[in-house]
Amino acid sequence: MGQSEKEPIPPPDPRLPPGQRGQRGWPALYYGSVPRFNRLTWDLQVFGATASAEKHTWTFEEFGALPRATVHGDLHCVTKFSVLGNEWTGVPAAALLELAPPAPGVTHVMVWAEYGYSANLPLDVFADGSTLLATHRDGEVLTAEHGFPVRLVVPRLYAWKGPKWVRAVEYMRADRRGFWEERGYHNLADPWREQRYSHQEEPGDGPLR
């Protein structure tokens, strides 16, 4: 009786960071409940250390008229699944920086969302061409569960650095931990270095806890 041939094992997808697996579909994960949206009261703010020392505000209609771009970026969840090949459309974070410039000495931003949720980012990561205040995925308007009307997309970092239901961006002259970073997640969140948890941090990776 001949030996049966085994199916060859396909090589790992080079788009997957260490420890990640490809995910079919797009699970909707979030902390708390889905906020209600009111276009009459919704706005997006930029505040903190702005160059003008003033707060900048856009209504829902004004935000919709800002420059738009489309980027292709994978979404890597810290729970170890990745949704690959996404097409995101929205307002580039770099465009927001041009419209509301930061003051000299700004090194980080805090992105604020509904219910006080927040995520901190180095200014250069926020300014990266792939960072987007997304309104659409694969040509479709985001659902409420996935962050409508606006979610931040930061393809180069774990997905918790891209909060849903974004409402404001704060310019900061020093780093400060966001919501999940205060609860044990890594301050930098690079999926290619598997920076998942704060106990993995090295000196200089973030502010003292």
PDB file of C-alpha atoms in Angstrom:
ATOM      1  CA  MET A   1       0.000   0.000   0.000  1.00  0.00           C
ATOM      2  CA  GLY A   2       1.574   3.273  -1.142  1.00  0.00           C
ATOM      3  CA  GLN A   3       2.265   6.169   1.155  1.00  0.00           C
ATOM      4  CA  SER A   4      -0.277   8.965   0.709  1.00  0.00           C
ATOM      5  CA  GLU A   5       1.036  12.330  -0.279  1.00  0.00           C
ATOM      6  CA  LYS A   6       0.480  15.178   2.138  1.00  0.00           C
ATOM      7  CA  GLU A   7      -0.842  18.515   0.959  1.00  0.00           C
ATOM      8  CA  PRO A   8       1.954  21.076   0.870  1.00  0.00           C
ATOM      9  CA  ILE A   9       1.803  23.653   3.635  1.00  0.00           C
ATOM     10  CA  PRO A  10       1.413  27.103   2.084  1.00  0.00           C
ATOM     11  CA  PRO A  11       4.019  29.674   3.065  1.00  0.00           C
ATOM     12  CA  PRO A  12       2.942  32.271   5.645  1.00  0.00           C
ATOM     13  CA  ASP A  13       1.382  35.427   4.275  1.00  0.00           C
ATOM     14  CA  PRO A  14       4.104  38.126   4.347  1.00  0.00           C
ATOM     15  CA  ARG A  15       1.457  40.690   5.265  1.00  0.00           C
ATOM     16  CA  LEU A  16       0.893  39.012   8.638  1.00  0.00           C
ATOM     17  CA  PRO A  17       3.015  40.252  11.568  1.00  0.00           C
ATOM     18  CA  PRO A  18       4.368  37.663  14.036  1.00  0.00           C
ATOM     19  CA  GLY A  19       1.661  35.908  16.030  1.00  0.00           C
ATOM     20  CA  GLN A  20      -1.194  37.063  13.784  1.00  0.00           C
ATOM     21  CA  ARG A  21      -3.652  34.990  11.714  1.00  0.00           C
ATOM     22  CA  GLY A  22      -5.759  36.048   8.763  1.00  0.00           C
ATOM     23  CA  GLN A  23      -9.418  36.717   9.528  1.00  0.00           C
ATOM     24  CA  ARG A  24     -12.353  36.214   7.191  1.00  0.00           C
ATOM     25  CA  GLY A  25     -14.899  38.941   7.637  1.00  0.00           C
ATOM     26  CA  TRP A  26     -14.516  41.929   9.924  1.00  0.00           C
ATOM     27  CA  PRO A  27     -15.461  41.366  13.581  1.00  0.00           C
ATOM     28  CA  ALA A  28     -16.879  44.394  15.364  1.00  0.00           C
ATOM     29  CA  LEU A  29     -15.050  44.710  18.679  1.00  0.00           C
ATOM     30  CA  TYR A  30     -15.522  47.674  20.993  1.00  0.00           C
ATOM     31  CA  TYR A  31     -15.517  48.659  24.644  1.00  0.00           C
ATOM     32  CA  GLY A  32     -18.857  49.799  26.042  1.00  0.00           C
ATOM     33  CA  SER A  33     -21.859  50.595  23.855  1.00  0.00           C
ATOM     34  CA  VAL A  34     -22.237  52.070  20.376  1.00  0.00           C
ATOM     35  CA  PRO A  35     -22.840  55.830  20.690  1.00  0.00           C
ATOM     36  CA  ARG A  36     -25.792  57.545  19.081  1.00  0.00           C
ATOM     37  CA  PHE A  37     -24.962  59.943  16.264  1.00  0.00           C
ATOM     38  CA  ASN A  38     -26.598  63.351  15.842  1.00  0.00           C
ATOM     39  CA  ARG A  39     -25.411  65.286  12.810  1.00  0.00           C
ATOM     40  CA  LEU A  40     -26.710  68.554  14.295  1.00  0.00           C
ATOM     41  CA  THR A  41     -24.470  68.370  17.369  1.00  0.00           C
ATOM     42  CA  TRP A  42     -21.522  66.305  16.097  1.00  0.00           C
ATOM     43  CA  ASP A  43     -18.228  68.091  15.527  1.00  0.00           C
ATOM     44  CA  LEU A  44     -14.514  67.339  15.299  1.00  0.00           C
ATOM     45  CA  GLN A  45     -12.101  69.440  17.333  1.00  0.00           C
ATOM     46  CA  VAL A  46      -8.358  70.027  17.364  1.00  0.00           C
ATOM     47  CA  PHE A  47      -7.119  71.577  20.584  1.00  0.00           C
ATOM     48  CA  GLY A  48      -4.125  71.698  22.926  1.00  0.00           C
ATOM     49  CA  ALA A  49      -0.818  73.154  21.743  1.00  0.00           C
ATOM     50  CA  THR A  50      -2.008  74.536  18.402  1.00  0.00           C
ATOM     51  CA  ALA A  51       0.102  77.117  16.549  1.00  0.00           C
ATOM     52  CA  SER A  52      -2.683  79.685  16.916  1.00  0.00           C
ATOM     53  CA  ALA A  53      -3.288  78.781  20.591  1.00  0.00           C
ATOM     54  CA  GLU A  54      -6.935  78.371  19.597  1.00  0.00           C
ATOM     55  CA  LYS A  55      -9.266  75.416  19.212  1.00  0.00           C
ATOM     56  CA  HIS A  56     -10.286  74.409  15.688  1.00  0.00           C
ATOM     57  CA  THR A  57     -13.736  72.927  15.106  1.00  0.00           C
ATOM     58  CA  TRP A  58     -15.527  71.384  12.097  1.00  0.00           C
ATOM     59  CA  THR A  59     -19.206  70.495  11.927  1.00  0.00           C
ATOM     60  CA  PHE A  60     -20.258  67.223  10.318  1.00  0.00           C
ATOM     61  CA  GLU A  61     -20.869  68.991   6.989  1.00  0.00           C
ATOM     62  CA  GLU A  62     -17.592  70.914   7.196  1.00  0.00           C
ATOM     63  CA  PHE A  63     -15.651  67.770   7.980  1.00  0.00           C
ATOM     64  CA  GLY A  64     -17.241  66.068   4.972  1.00  0.00           C
ATOM     65  CA  ALA A  65     -15.895  68.855   2.749  1.00  0.00           C
ATOM     66  CA  LEU A  66     -12.259  68.443   3.857  1.00  0.00           C
ATOM     67  CA  PRO A  67      -9.648  66.947   1.496  1.00  0.00           C
ATOM     68  CA  ARG A  68     -10.041  63.208   1.089  1.00  0.00           C
ATOM     69  CA  ALA A  69      -7.757  60.319   0.196  1.00  0.00           C
ATOM     70  CA  THR A  70      -7.844  56.554  -0.147  1.00  0.00           C
ATOM     71  CA  VAL A  71      -5.204  54.309   1.407  1.00  0.00           C
ATOM     72  CA  HIS A  72      -4.760  50.550   1.473  1.00  0.00           C
ATOM     73  CA  GLY A  73      -3.954  49.202   4.895  1.00  0.00           C
ATOM     74  CA  ASP A  74      -4.263  46.014   6.905  1.00  0.00           C
ATOM     75  CA  LEU A  75      -5.910  45.975  10.330  1.00  0.00           C
ATOM     76  CA  HIS A  76      -4.052  44.028  13.038  1.00  0.00           C
ATOM     77  CA  CYS A  77      -5.978  43.385  16.250  1.00  0.00           C
ATOM     78  CA  VAL A  78      -3.997  42.728  19.418  1.00  0.00           C
ATOM     79  CA  THR A  79      -6.229  39.682  19.978  1.00  0.00           C
ATOM     80  CA  LYS A  80      -4.168  38.143  17.141  1.00  0.00           C
ATOM     81  CA  PHE A  81      -6.429  38.361  14.084  1.00  0.00           C
ATOM     82  CA  SER A  82      -5.675  40.498  11.040  1.00  0.00           C
ATOM     83  CA  VAL A  83      -8.079  41.775   8.384  1.00  0.00           C
ATOM     84  CA  LEU A  84      -5.987  42.145   5.246  1.00  0.00           C
ATOM     85  CA  GLY A  85      -6.409  44.175   2.083  1.00  0.00           C
ATOM     86  CA  ASN A  86      -8.666  46.978   3.306  1.00  0.00           C
ATOM     87  CA  GLU A  87      -9.308  50.100   1.242  1.00  0.00           C
ATOM     88  CA  TRP A  88      -9.950  53.058   3.539  1.00  0.00           C
ATOM     89  CA  THR A  89     -11.276  56.463   2.458  1.00  0.00           C
ATOM     90  CA  GLY A  90     -11.406  59.596   4.559  1.00  0.00           C
ATOM     91  CA  VAL A  91      -9.514  62.710   5.616  1.00  0.00           C
ATOM     92  CA  PRO A  92      -5.731  62.275   5.841  1.00  0.00           C
ATOM     93  CA  ALA A  93      -4.378  63.095   9.282  1.00  0.00           C
ATOM     94  CA  ALA A  94      -1.678  65.098   7.494  1.00  0.00           C
ATOM     95  CA  ALA A  95      -4.393  67.342   6.018  1.00  0.00           C
ATOM     96  CA  LEU A  96      -5.726  68.035   9.508  1.00  0.00           C
ATOM     97  CA  LEU A  97      -2.211  69.035  10.597  1.00  0.00           C
ATOM     98  CA  GLU A  98      -2.033  71.506   7.709  1.00  0.00           C
ATOM     99  CA  LEU A  99      -5.432  73.012   8.483  1.00  0.00           C
ATOM    100  CA  ALA A 100      -4.746  73.200  12.220  1.00  0.00           C
ATOM    101  CA  PRO A 101      -0.941  73.335  12.609  1.00  0.00           C
ATOM    102  CA  PRO A 102       0.642  72.280  15.894  1.00  0.00           C
ATOM    103  CA  ALA A 103       2.802  74.679  17.860  1.00  0.00           C
ATOM    104  CA  PRO A 104       6.591  74.246  17.962  1.00  0.00           C
ATOM    105  CA  GLY A 105       7.618  71.528  20.376  1.00  0.00           C
ATOM    106  CA  VAL A 106       4.590  69.279  19.863  1.00  0.00           C
ATOM    107  CA  THR A 107       5.776  65.665  19.900  1.00  0.00           C
ATOM    108  CA  HIS A 108       2.587  63.609  20.354  1.00  0.00           C
ATOM    109  CA  VAL A 109      -1.146  63.692  19.846  1.00  0.00           C
ATOM    110  CA  MET A 110      -3.986  62.221  21.845  1.00  0.00           C
ATOM    111  CA  VAL A 111      -6.921  61.136  19.720  1.00  0.00           C
ATOM    112  CA  TRP A 112     -10.159  61.370  21.689  1.00  0.00           C
ATOM    113  CA  ALA A 113     -13.342  59.432  20.981  1.00  0.00           C
ATOM    114  CA  GLU A 114     -16.816  59.133  22.463  1.00  0.00           C
ATOM    115  CA  TYR A 115     -17.100  58.186  26.158  1.00  0.00           C
ATOM    116  CA  GLY A 116     -13.622  59.570  26.889  1.00  0.00           C
ATOM    117  CA  TYR A 117     -11.771  56.801  25.069  1.00  0.00           C
ATOM    118  CA  SER A 118      -8.320  57.926  23.905  1.00  0.00           C
ATOM    119  CA  ALA A 119      -5.204  56.730  22.082  1.00  0.00           C
ATOM    120  CA  ASN A 120      -1.791  58.412  22.092  1.00  0.00           C
ATOM    121  CA  LEU A 121       0.474  58.578  19.043  1.00  0.00           C
ATOM    122  CA  PRO A 122       3.839  60.133  18.218  1.00  0.00           C
ATOM    123  CA  LEU A 123       3.324  63.141  15.968  1.00  0.00           C
ATOM    124  CA  ASP A 124       5.286  61.557  13.117  1.00  0.00           C
ATOM    125  CA  VAL A 125       3.028  58.483  13.173  1.00  0.00           C
ATOM    126  CA  PHE A 126      -0.090  60.655  13.127  1.00  0.00           C
ATOM    127  CA  ALA A 127       1.378  62.636  10.215  1.00  0.00           C
ATOM    128  CA  ASP A 128       2.241  59.496   8.222  1.00  0.00           C
ATOM    129  CA  GLY A 129       0.625  59.273   4.806  1.00  0.00           C
ATOM    130  CA  SER A 130      -1.184  56.060   5.721  1.00  0.00           C
ATOM    131  CA  THR A 131      -2.897  57.515   8.819  1.00  0.00           C
ATOM    132  CA  LEU A 132      -6.470  58.412   8.001  1.00  0.00           C
ATOM    133  CA  LEU A 133      -9.615  59.714   9.660  1.00  0.00           C
ATOM    134  CA  ALA A 134     -11.669  57.112   7.845  1.00  0.00           C
ATOM    135  CA  THR A 135     -15.320  57.369   6.871  1.00  0.00           C
ATOM    136  CA  HIS A 136     -15.473  54.466   4.393  1.00  0.00           C
ATOM    137  CA  ARG A 137     -14.069  50.949   4.028  1.00  0.00           C
ATOM    138  CA  ASP A 138     -13.992  49.214   0.647  1.00  0.00           C
ATOM    139  CA  GLY A 139     -16.245  51.912  -0.783  1.00  0.00           C
ATOM    140  CA  GLU A 140     -18.955  51.568   1.860  1.00  0.00           C
ATOM    141  CA  VAL A 141     -19.790  54.038   4.626  1.00  0.00           C
ATOM    142  CA  LEU A 142     -18.663  52.722   8.008  1.00  0.00           C
ATOM    143  CA  THR A 143     -21.396  51.138  10.075  1.00  0.00           C
ATOM    144  CA  ALA A 144     -22.044  52.420  13.585  1.00  0.00           C
ATOM    145  CA  GLU A 145     -20.442  49.272  15.047  1.00  0.00           C
ATOM    146  CA  HIS A 146     -17.280  49.943  13.050  1.00  0.00           C
ATOM    147  CA  GLY A 147     -16.961  53.602  14.013  1.00  0.00           C
ATOM    148  CA  PHE A 148     -19.358  55.763  11.986  1.00  0.00           C
ATOM    149  CA  PRO A 149     -19.011  58.631  11.368  1.00  0.00           C
ATOM    150  CA  VAL A 150     -15.205  58.659  11.804  1.00  0.00           C
ATOM    151  CA  ARG A 151     -12.603  56.215  13.006  1.00  0.00           C
ATOM    152  CA  LEU A 152      -8.846  56.636  13.012  1.00  0.00           C
ATOM    153  CA  VAL A 153      -6.922  54.144  10.886  1.00  0.00           C
ATOM    154  CA  VAL A 154      -3.212  53.637  11.656  1.00  0.00           C
ATOM    155  CA  PRO A 155      -2.176  50.599   9.574  1.00  0.00           C
ATOM    156  CA  ARG A 156       1.382  50.537  10.905  1.00  0.00           C
ATOM    157  CA  LEU A 157       0.220  49.936  14.518  1.00  0.00           C
ATOM    158  CA  TYR A 158      -2.134  47.569  16.341  1.00  0.00           C
ATOM    159  CA  ALA A 159      -5.773  48.504  15.805  1.00  0.00           C
ATOM    160  CA  TRP A 160      -6.397  49.804  19.344  1.00  0.00           C
ATOM    161  CA  LYS A 161      -4.341  52.857  18.333  1.00  0.00           C
ATOM    162  CA  GLY A 162      -7.108  53.672  15.844  1.00  0.00           C
ATOM    163  CA  PRO A 163     -10.162  54.470  17.969  1.00  0.00           C
ATOM    164  CA  LYS A 164     -13.706  54.450  16.622  1.00  0.00           C
ATOM    165  CA  TRP A 165     -16.118  57.400  16.946  1.00  0.00           C
ATOM    166  CA  VAL A 166     -13.349  60.020  16.937  1.00  0.00           C
ATOM    167  CA  ARG A 167     -14.299  63.476  18.222  1.00  0.00           C
ATOM    168  CA  ALA A 168     -11.045  65.348  18.859  1.00  0.00           C
ATOM    169  CA  VAL A 169      -7.269  65.510  18.455  1.00  0.00           C
ATOM    170  CA  GLU A 170      -5.157  67.025  21.214  1.00  0.00           C
ATOM    171  CA  TYR A 171      -1.655  68.312  20.450  1.00  0.00           C
ATOM    172  CA  MET A 172       0.827  67.575  23.245  1.00  0.00           C
ATOM    173  CA  ARG A 173       4.413  68.613  24.009  1.00  0.00           C
ATOM    174  CA  ALA A 174       5.013  65.360  25.922  1.00  0.00           C
ATOM    175  CA  ASP A 175       3.724  61.813  25.681  1.00  0.00           C
ATOM    176  CA  ARG A 176       0.801  60.688  27.794  1.00  0.00           C
ATOM    177  CA  ARG A 177      -0.769  57.230  27.910  1.00  0.00           C
ATOM    178  CA  GLY A 178      -4.191  56.701  26.388  1.00  0.00           C
ATOM    179  CA  PHE A 179      -7.079  54.541  27.567  1.00  0.00           C
ATOM    180  CA  TRP A 180      -5.657  51.086  26.820  1.00  0.00           C
ATOM    181  CA  GLU A 181      -2.066  52.113  27.517  1.00  0.00           C
ATOM    182  CA  GLU A 182      -3.127  52.977  31.062  1.00  0.00           C
ATOM    183  CA  ARG A 183      -4.652  49.497  31.327  1.00  0.00           C
ATOM    184  CA  GLY A 184      -1.597  47.465  30.445  1.00  0.00           C
ATOM    185  CA  TYR A 185      -1.170  47.740  26.680  1.00  0.00           C
ATOM    186  CA  HIS A 186       2.150  48.680  25.089  1.00  0.00           C
ATOM    187  CA  ASN A 187       2.720  52.376  24.548  1.00  0.00           C
ATOM    188  CA  LEU A 188       4.121  51.985  21.015  1.00  0.00           C
ATOM    189  CA  ALA A 189       2.033  49.088  19.619  1.00  0.00           C
ATOM    190  CA  ASP A 190       4.203  48.005  16.680  1.00  0.00           C
ATOM    191  CA  PRO A 191       2.718  44.674  15.470  1.00  0.00           C
ATOM    192  CA  TRP A 192       5.914  43.695  13.658  1.00  0.00           C
ATOM    193  CA  ARG A 193       7.734  43.798  17.002  1.00  0.00           C
ATOM    194  CA  GLU A 194       4.771  42.234  18.848  1.00  0.00           C
ATOM    195  CA  GLN A 195       4.537  45.182  21.210  1.00  0.00           C
ATOM    196  CA  ARG A 196       1.291  44.047  22.814  1.00  0.00           C
ATOM    197  CA  TYR A 197       1.626  44.688  26.559  1.00  0.00           C
ATOM    198  CA  SER A 198       3.283  47.232  28.825  1.00  0.00           C
ATOM    199  CA  HIS A 199       5.430  44.614  30.574  1.00  0.00           C
ATOM    200  CA  GLN A 200       7.307  44.309  27.267  1.00  0.00           C
ATOM    201  CA  GLU A 201       8.282  47.975  27.240  1.00  0.00           C
ATOM    202  CA  GLU A 202      11.911  48.977  27.301  1.00  0.00           C
ATOM    203  CA  PRO A 203      13.294  52.220  28.754  1.00  0.00           C
ATOM    204  CA  GLY A 204      12.202  55.105  26.563  1.00  0.00           C
ATOM    205  CA  ASP A 205       9.180  53.337  25.080  1.00  0.00           C
ATOM    206  CA  GLY A 206       6.759  55.526  26.983  1.00  0.00           C
ATOM    207  CA  PRO A 207       6.066  57.747  29.989  1.00  0.00           C
ATOM    208  CA  LEU A 208       6.412  56.239  33.435  1.00  0.00           C
ATOM    209  CA  ARG A 209       3.323  54.466  34.722  1.00  0.00           C
TER     210      ARG A 209
END
